[in-house]
N, C-alpha and C. Protein backbone atom coordinates (compact mmCIF):
# COMPACT_ATOMS: atom_id res chain seq x y z
N MET A 1 243.97 126.72 318.49
CA MET A 1 243.56 128.20 318.61
C MET A 1 244.23 129.08 317.32
N ALA A 2 245.38 128.37 317.08
CA ALA A 2 246.04 129.03 315.89
C ALA A 2 245.18 128.94 314.63
N THR A 3 244.50 127.74 314.45
CA THR A 3 243.76 127.58 313.33
C THR A 3 242.59 128.47 313.37
N ALA A 4 241.98 128.68 314.49
CA ALA A 4 240.87 129.63 314.65
C ALA A 4 241.33 131.03 314.34
N ALA A 5 242.41 131.42 314.83
CA ALA A 5 242.94 132.81 314.56
C ALA A 5 243.31 132.95 313.22
N GLY A 6 243.78 131.85 312.52
CA GLY A 6 244.21 131.97 311.12
C GLY A 6 242.93 132.05 310.21
N LYS A 7 241.89 131.34 310.58
CA LYS A 7 240.74 131.51 309.90
C LYS A 7 240.02 132.89 310.00
N THR A 8 240.13 133.36 311.14
CA THR A 8 239.57 134.73 311.42
C THR A 8 240.41 135.75 310.53
N ALA A 9 241.65 135.63 310.50
CA ALA A 9 242.52 136.64 309.72
C ALA A 9 242.18 136.45 308.28
N ASN A 10 242.13 135.13 307.84
CA ASN A 10 241.73 134.99 306.37
C ASN A 10 240.43 135.42 306.12
N GLU A 11 239.43 135.26 307.03
CA GLU A 11 238.02 135.89 306.72
C GLU A 11 238.03 137.34 306.73
N GLY A 12 238.83 137.96 307.55
CA GLY A 12 238.96 139.26 307.60
C GLY A 12 239.61 139.89 306.31
N ARG A 13 240.59 139.15 305.88
CA ARG A 13 241.20 139.57 304.55
C ARG A 13 240.21 139.39 303.47
N SER A 14 239.50 138.36 303.42
CA SER A 14 238.50 138.06 302.41
C SER A 14 237.50 139.09 302.39
N ASN A 15 237.06 139.54 303.55
CA ASN A 15 235.97 140.52 303.59
C ASN A 15 236.44 141.82 303.05
N SER A 16 237.70 142.27 303.48
CA SER A 16 238.20 143.49 302.97
C SER A 16 238.43 143.50 301.48
N ASP A 17 238.92 142.19 301.08
CA ASP A 17 239.16 142.05 299.48
C ASP A 17 237.77 142.17 298.87
N LEU A 18 236.68 141.56 299.44
CA LEU A 18 235.39 141.63 298.83
C LEU A 18 234.86 143.12 298.79
N GLU A 19 235.07 143.83 299.90
CA GLU A 19 234.67 145.14 299.98
C GLU A 19 235.39 146.07 298.96
N ALA A 20 236.64 145.67 298.86
CA ALA A 20 237.47 146.49 297.72
C ALA A 20 237.00 146.11 296.31
N ASP A 21 236.68 144.87 296.18
CA ASP A 21 236.11 144.46 294.80
C ASP A 21 234.79 145.06 294.53
N ILE A 22 234.06 145.15 295.61
CA ILE A 22 232.63 145.67 295.40
C ILE A 22 232.72 147.24 295.12
N ARG A 23 233.68 147.97 295.78
CA ARG A 23 233.85 149.27 295.58
C ARG A 23 234.43 149.51 294.13
N GLN A 24 235.34 148.63 293.70
CA GLN A 24 235.85 148.75 292.32
C GLN A 24 234.69 148.51 291.26
N LEU A 25 233.85 147.58 291.57
CA LEU A 25 232.75 147.36 290.61
C LEU A 25 231.86 148.52 290.60
N LYS A 26 231.47 149.12 291.77
CA LYS A 26 230.73 150.35 291.76
C LYS A 26 231.31 151.43 290.91
N ALA A 27 232.61 151.61 291.08
CA ALA A 27 233.18 152.59 290.36
C ALA A 27 233.15 152.36 288.84
N ASP A 28 233.46 151.00 288.50
CA ASP A 28 233.39 150.67 287.13
C ASP A 28 231.99 150.81 286.56
N ILE A 29 230.91 150.54 287.32
CA ILE A 29 229.54 150.64 286.87
C ILE A 29 229.29 152.15 286.65
N ASP A 30 229.78 152.97 287.55
CA ASP A 30 229.59 154.54 287.34
C ASP A 30 230.23 154.85 286.12
N LYS A 31 231.50 154.47 285.76
CA LYS A 31 232.21 154.88 284.64
C LYS A 31 231.45 154.44 283.40
N LEU A 32 230.95 153.12 283.44
CA LEU A 32 230.21 152.67 282.34
C LEU A 32 228.88 153.38 281.98
N THR A 33 228.24 153.80 283.11
CA THR A 33 227.00 154.60 283.13
C THR A 33 227.17 155.88 282.40
N LYS A 34 228.35 156.60 282.80
CA LYS A 34 228.73 157.85 282.28
C LYS A 34 229.00 157.69 280.80
N GLN A 35 229.81 156.68 280.41
CA GLN A 35 230.20 156.45 279.07
C GLN A 35 228.96 156.18 278.09
N LEU A 36 227.99 155.47 278.61
CA LEU A 36 226.81 155.07 277.97
C LEU A 36 226.00 156.37 277.77
N ALA A 37 225.97 157.18 278.72
CA ALA A 37 225.26 158.49 278.62
C ALA A 37 225.92 159.33 277.51
N LYS A 38 227.20 159.44 277.54
CA LYS A 38 227.83 160.29 276.49
C LYS A 38 227.61 159.63 275.23
N THR A 39 227.68 158.34 275.13
CA THR A 39 227.43 157.75 273.65
C THR A 39 226.04 157.99 273.19
N GLY A 40 225.12 158.01 274.25
CA GLY A 40 223.66 158.25 273.78
C GLY A 40 223.50 159.70 273.34
N GLU A 41 224.13 160.49 274.11
CA GLU A 41 224.08 162.09 273.74
C GLU A 41 224.75 162.22 272.37
N HIS A 42 225.86 161.62 272.22
CA HIS A 42 226.57 161.69 270.78
C HIS A 42 225.72 161.14 269.78
N GLY A 43 225.06 159.98 269.97
CA GLY A 43 224.19 159.37 268.90
C GLY A 43 223.08 160.26 268.64
N TYR A 44 222.42 160.73 269.66
CA TYR A 44 221.31 161.71 269.44
C TYR A 44 221.75 162.99 268.68
N GLY A 45 222.86 163.45 269.10
CA GLY A 45 223.34 164.72 268.31
C GLY A 45 223.71 164.40 266.89
N THR A 46 224.22 163.27 266.71
CA THR A 46 224.62 162.83 265.23
C THR A 46 223.32 162.65 264.48
N ALA A 47 222.32 161.92 265.04
CA ALA A 47 221.12 161.70 264.38
C ALA A 47 220.34 163.13 264.01
N ARG A 48 220.44 163.92 265.00
CA ARG A 48 219.74 165.24 264.80
C ARG A 48 220.44 166.05 263.69
N ARG A 49 221.72 166.02 263.63
CA ARG A 49 222.48 166.76 262.57
C ARG A 49 222.19 166.00 261.43
N ALA A 50 222.18 164.87 261.21
CA ALA A 50 221.91 164.22 259.92
C ALA A 50 220.44 164.47 259.49
N ALA A 51 219.50 164.40 260.36
CA ALA A 51 218.15 164.91 259.95
C ALA A 51 217.96 166.35 259.52
N THR A 52 218.74 167.19 260.24
CA THR A 52 218.77 168.60 259.78
C THR A 52 219.35 168.81 258.37
N GLU A 53 220.51 168.12 258.24
CA GLU A 53 221.09 168.18 256.86
C GLU A 53 220.35 167.67 255.81
N GLY A 54 219.59 166.53 256.09
CA GLY A 54 218.64 165.98 255.17
C GLY A 54 217.44 166.88 254.76
N VAL A 55 216.95 167.49 255.88
CA VAL A 55 215.84 168.47 255.62
C VAL A 55 216.41 169.64 254.74
N GLU A 56 217.54 170.11 255.04
CA GLU A 56 218.07 171.27 254.25
C GLU A 56 218.26 170.83 252.82
N GLN A 57 218.82 169.72 252.59
CA GLN A 57 218.98 169.11 251.37
C GLN A 57 217.78 168.92 250.56
N LEU A 58 216.68 168.48 251.09
CA LEU A 58 215.41 168.29 250.44
C LEU A 58 214.80 169.70 250.12
N ARG A 59 214.92 170.62 251.19
CA ARG A 59 214.39 171.96 250.79
C ARG A 59 215.12 172.64 249.62
N ALA A 60 216.34 172.44 249.56
CA ALA A 60 217.18 172.96 248.45
C ALA A 60 216.78 172.35 247.14
N GLN A 61 216.50 170.93 247.16
CA GLN A 61 216.12 170.25 245.88
C GLN A 61 214.75 170.79 245.46
N GLY A 62 213.82 170.95 246.52
CA GLY A 62 212.42 171.46 246.24
C GLY A 62 212.36 172.81 245.65
N GLU A 63 213.33 173.68 246.23
CA GLU A 63 213.46 174.99 245.72
C GLU A 63 213.88 175.04 244.09
N ALA A 64 214.92 174.12 243.97
CA ALA A 64 215.49 173.97 242.53
C ALA A 64 214.39 173.51 241.63
N ALA A 65 213.66 172.50 242.05
CA ALA A 65 212.56 172.00 241.17
C ALA A 65 211.55 173.02 240.93
N PHE A 66 211.18 173.83 241.94
CA PHE A 66 210.16 174.83 241.78
C PHE A 66 210.65 175.95 240.84
N ASP A 67 211.93 176.33 241.07
CA ASP A 67 212.46 177.29 240.03
C ASP A 67 212.48 176.69 238.58
N SER A 68 212.79 175.49 238.49
CA SER A 68 212.82 174.83 237.12
C SER A 68 211.38 174.88 236.50
N LEU A 69 210.31 174.52 237.38
CA LEU A 69 209.04 174.51 236.88
C LEU A 69 208.54 175.96 236.46
N ARG A 70 208.92 176.92 237.44
CA ARG A 70 208.66 178.28 237.01
C ARG A 70 209.25 178.70 235.72
N GLY A 71 210.45 178.35 235.51
CA GLY A 71 211.18 178.72 234.20
C GLY A 71 210.43 178.08 233.00
N ASN A 72 210.10 176.80 233.18
CA ASN A 72 209.43 176.04 232.08
C ASN A 72 207.94 176.77 231.86
N ALA A 73 207.22 177.10 232.98
CA ALA A 73 206.03 177.76 232.74
C ALA A 73 206.14 179.19 231.99
N LYS A 74 207.21 179.85 232.41
CA LYS A 74 207.50 181.04 231.69
C LYS A 74 207.91 180.86 230.14
N ASP A 75 208.55 179.76 229.81
CA ASP A 75 208.84 179.41 228.52
C ASP A 75 207.60 179.11 227.71
N ILE A 76 206.85 178.34 228.32
CA ILE A 76 205.53 177.91 227.62
C ILE A 76 204.60 179.15 227.43
N GLU A 77 204.60 180.05 228.39
CA GLU A 77 203.76 181.30 228.23
C GLU A 77 204.27 182.07 227.12
N ALA A 78 205.54 182.33 227.08
CA ALA A 78 206.17 183.06 225.94
C ALA A 78 205.92 182.42 224.60
N GLN A 79 206.02 181.09 224.55
CA GLN A 79 205.66 180.38 223.17
C GLN A 79 204.17 180.61 222.89
N LEU A 80 203.35 180.60 223.89
CA LEU A 80 201.87 180.61 223.49
C LEU A 80 201.59 182.12 223.16
N MET A 81 202.19 183.04 223.81
CA MET A 81 201.92 184.47 223.46
C MET A 81 202.50 184.71 222.01
N ALA A 82 203.58 184.14 221.63
CA ALA A 82 204.17 184.24 220.37
C ALA A 82 203.17 183.73 219.36
N SER A 83 202.72 182.49 219.54
CA SER A 83 201.89 181.80 218.72
C SER A 83 200.47 182.72 218.43
N VAL A 84 199.99 183.20 219.54
CA VAL A 84 198.76 183.96 219.38
C VAL A 84 199.00 185.28 218.62
N ARG A 85 200.13 185.80 218.85
CA ARG A 85 200.41 186.99 218.02
C ARG A 85 200.69 186.65 216.59
N GLU A 86 201.15 185.61 216.30
CA GLU A 86 201.53 185.19 214.88
C GLU A 86 200.15 184.72 214.14
N LYS A 87 199.28 183.99 214.94
CA LYS A 87 198.04 183.52 214.24
C LYS A 87 196.89 183.81 215.18
N PRO A 88 196.46 184.98 215.23
CA PRO A 88 195.29 185.28 216.21
C PRO A 88 194.09 184.54 215.88
N VAL A 89 193.70 184.43 214.62
CA VAL A 89 192.37 183.75 214.25
C VAL A 89 192.52 182.23 214.67
N THR A 90 193.57 181.59 214.23
CA THR A 90 193.78 180.31 214.61
C THR A 90 193.72 179.97 216.07
N SER A 91 194.42 180.84 216.85
CA SER A 91 194.31 180.79 218.26
C SER A 91 192.98 180.85 218.84
N LEU A 92 192.18 181.83 218.32
CA LEU A 92 190.75 182.11 218.76
C LEU A 92 189.98 180.79 218.38
N ALA A 93 190.21 180.33 217.29
CA ALA A 93 189.44 179.02 216.98
C ALA A 93 189.71 177.81 217.80
N ILE A 94 190.96 177.67 218.14
CA ILE A 94 191.40 176.67 219.05
C ILE A 94 190.73 176.76 220.46
N ALA A 95 190.89 178.08 220.90
CA ALA A 95 190.28 178.36 222.31
C ALA A 95 188.71 178.09 222.31
N ALA A 96 188.16 178.51 221.19
CA ALA A 96 186.63 178.27 221.15
C ALA A 96 186.43 176.71 221.18
N GLY A 97 187.13 175.92 220.43
CA GLY A 97 187.02 174.47 220.33
C GLY A 97 187.21 173.86 221.68
N VAL A 98 188.39 174.28 222.38
CA VAL A 98 188.51 173.74 223.71
C VAL A 98 187.42 174.01 224.57
N GLY A 99 186.98 175.31 224.65
CA GLY A 99 185.79 175.72 225.46
C GLY A 99 184.61 174.89 225.26
N PHE A 100 184.31 174.65 223.92
CA PHE A 100 183.13 173.75 223.56
C PHE A 100 183.41 172.42 224.10
N LEU A 101 184.52 171.71 224.06
CA LEU A 101 184.73 170.44 224.54
C LEU A 101 184.60 170.44 226.01
N PHE A 102 185.13 171.39 226.81
CA PHE A 102 184.89 171.56 228.27
C PHE A 102 183.38 171.62 228.56
N ALA A 103 182.66 172.40 227.79
CA ALA A 103 181.29 172.56 228.11
C ALA A 103 180.42 171.25 227.88
N LEU A 104 180.87 170.45 226.82
CA LEU A 104 180.32 169.13 226.74
C LEU A 104 180.52 168.20 227.82
N LEU A 105 181.81 168.16 228.35
CA LEU A 105 182.27 167.38 229.34
C LEU A 105 181.55 167.72 230.65
N ALA A 106 181.31 169.02 230.86
CA ALA A 106 180.69 169.56 232.05
C ALA A 106 179.18 169.19 232.16
N ARG A 107 178.50 168.98 231.01
CA ARG A 107 177.22 168.59 231.01
C ARG A 107 176.91 167.21 231.45
N ARG A 108 177.96 166.29 231.26
CA ARG A 108 177.77 164.93 231.56
C ARG A 108 178.10 164.66 232.99
């Protein structure tokens, strides 16, 4: 009987140990789940910030390029106006020649 009682005591202790281990595993799984959720949120936030910064940088570069093109167009316009004022007859002949070429190309 002593052995039967000893086995029952060991089984009882083993069951309580197993139950404690299972509770600990559940607690560890909950902690891990929360950590993964925080990591996912952090990763999403980081990716979103990086995308926002990239968009802002591209927008700034686009505006700078547009301003540069606008400045170049104004310079070309000023040069063209100066050239027309200096040589109006030559400018008129060039404009007529370009118009004639466009008319020929448009017919074909």
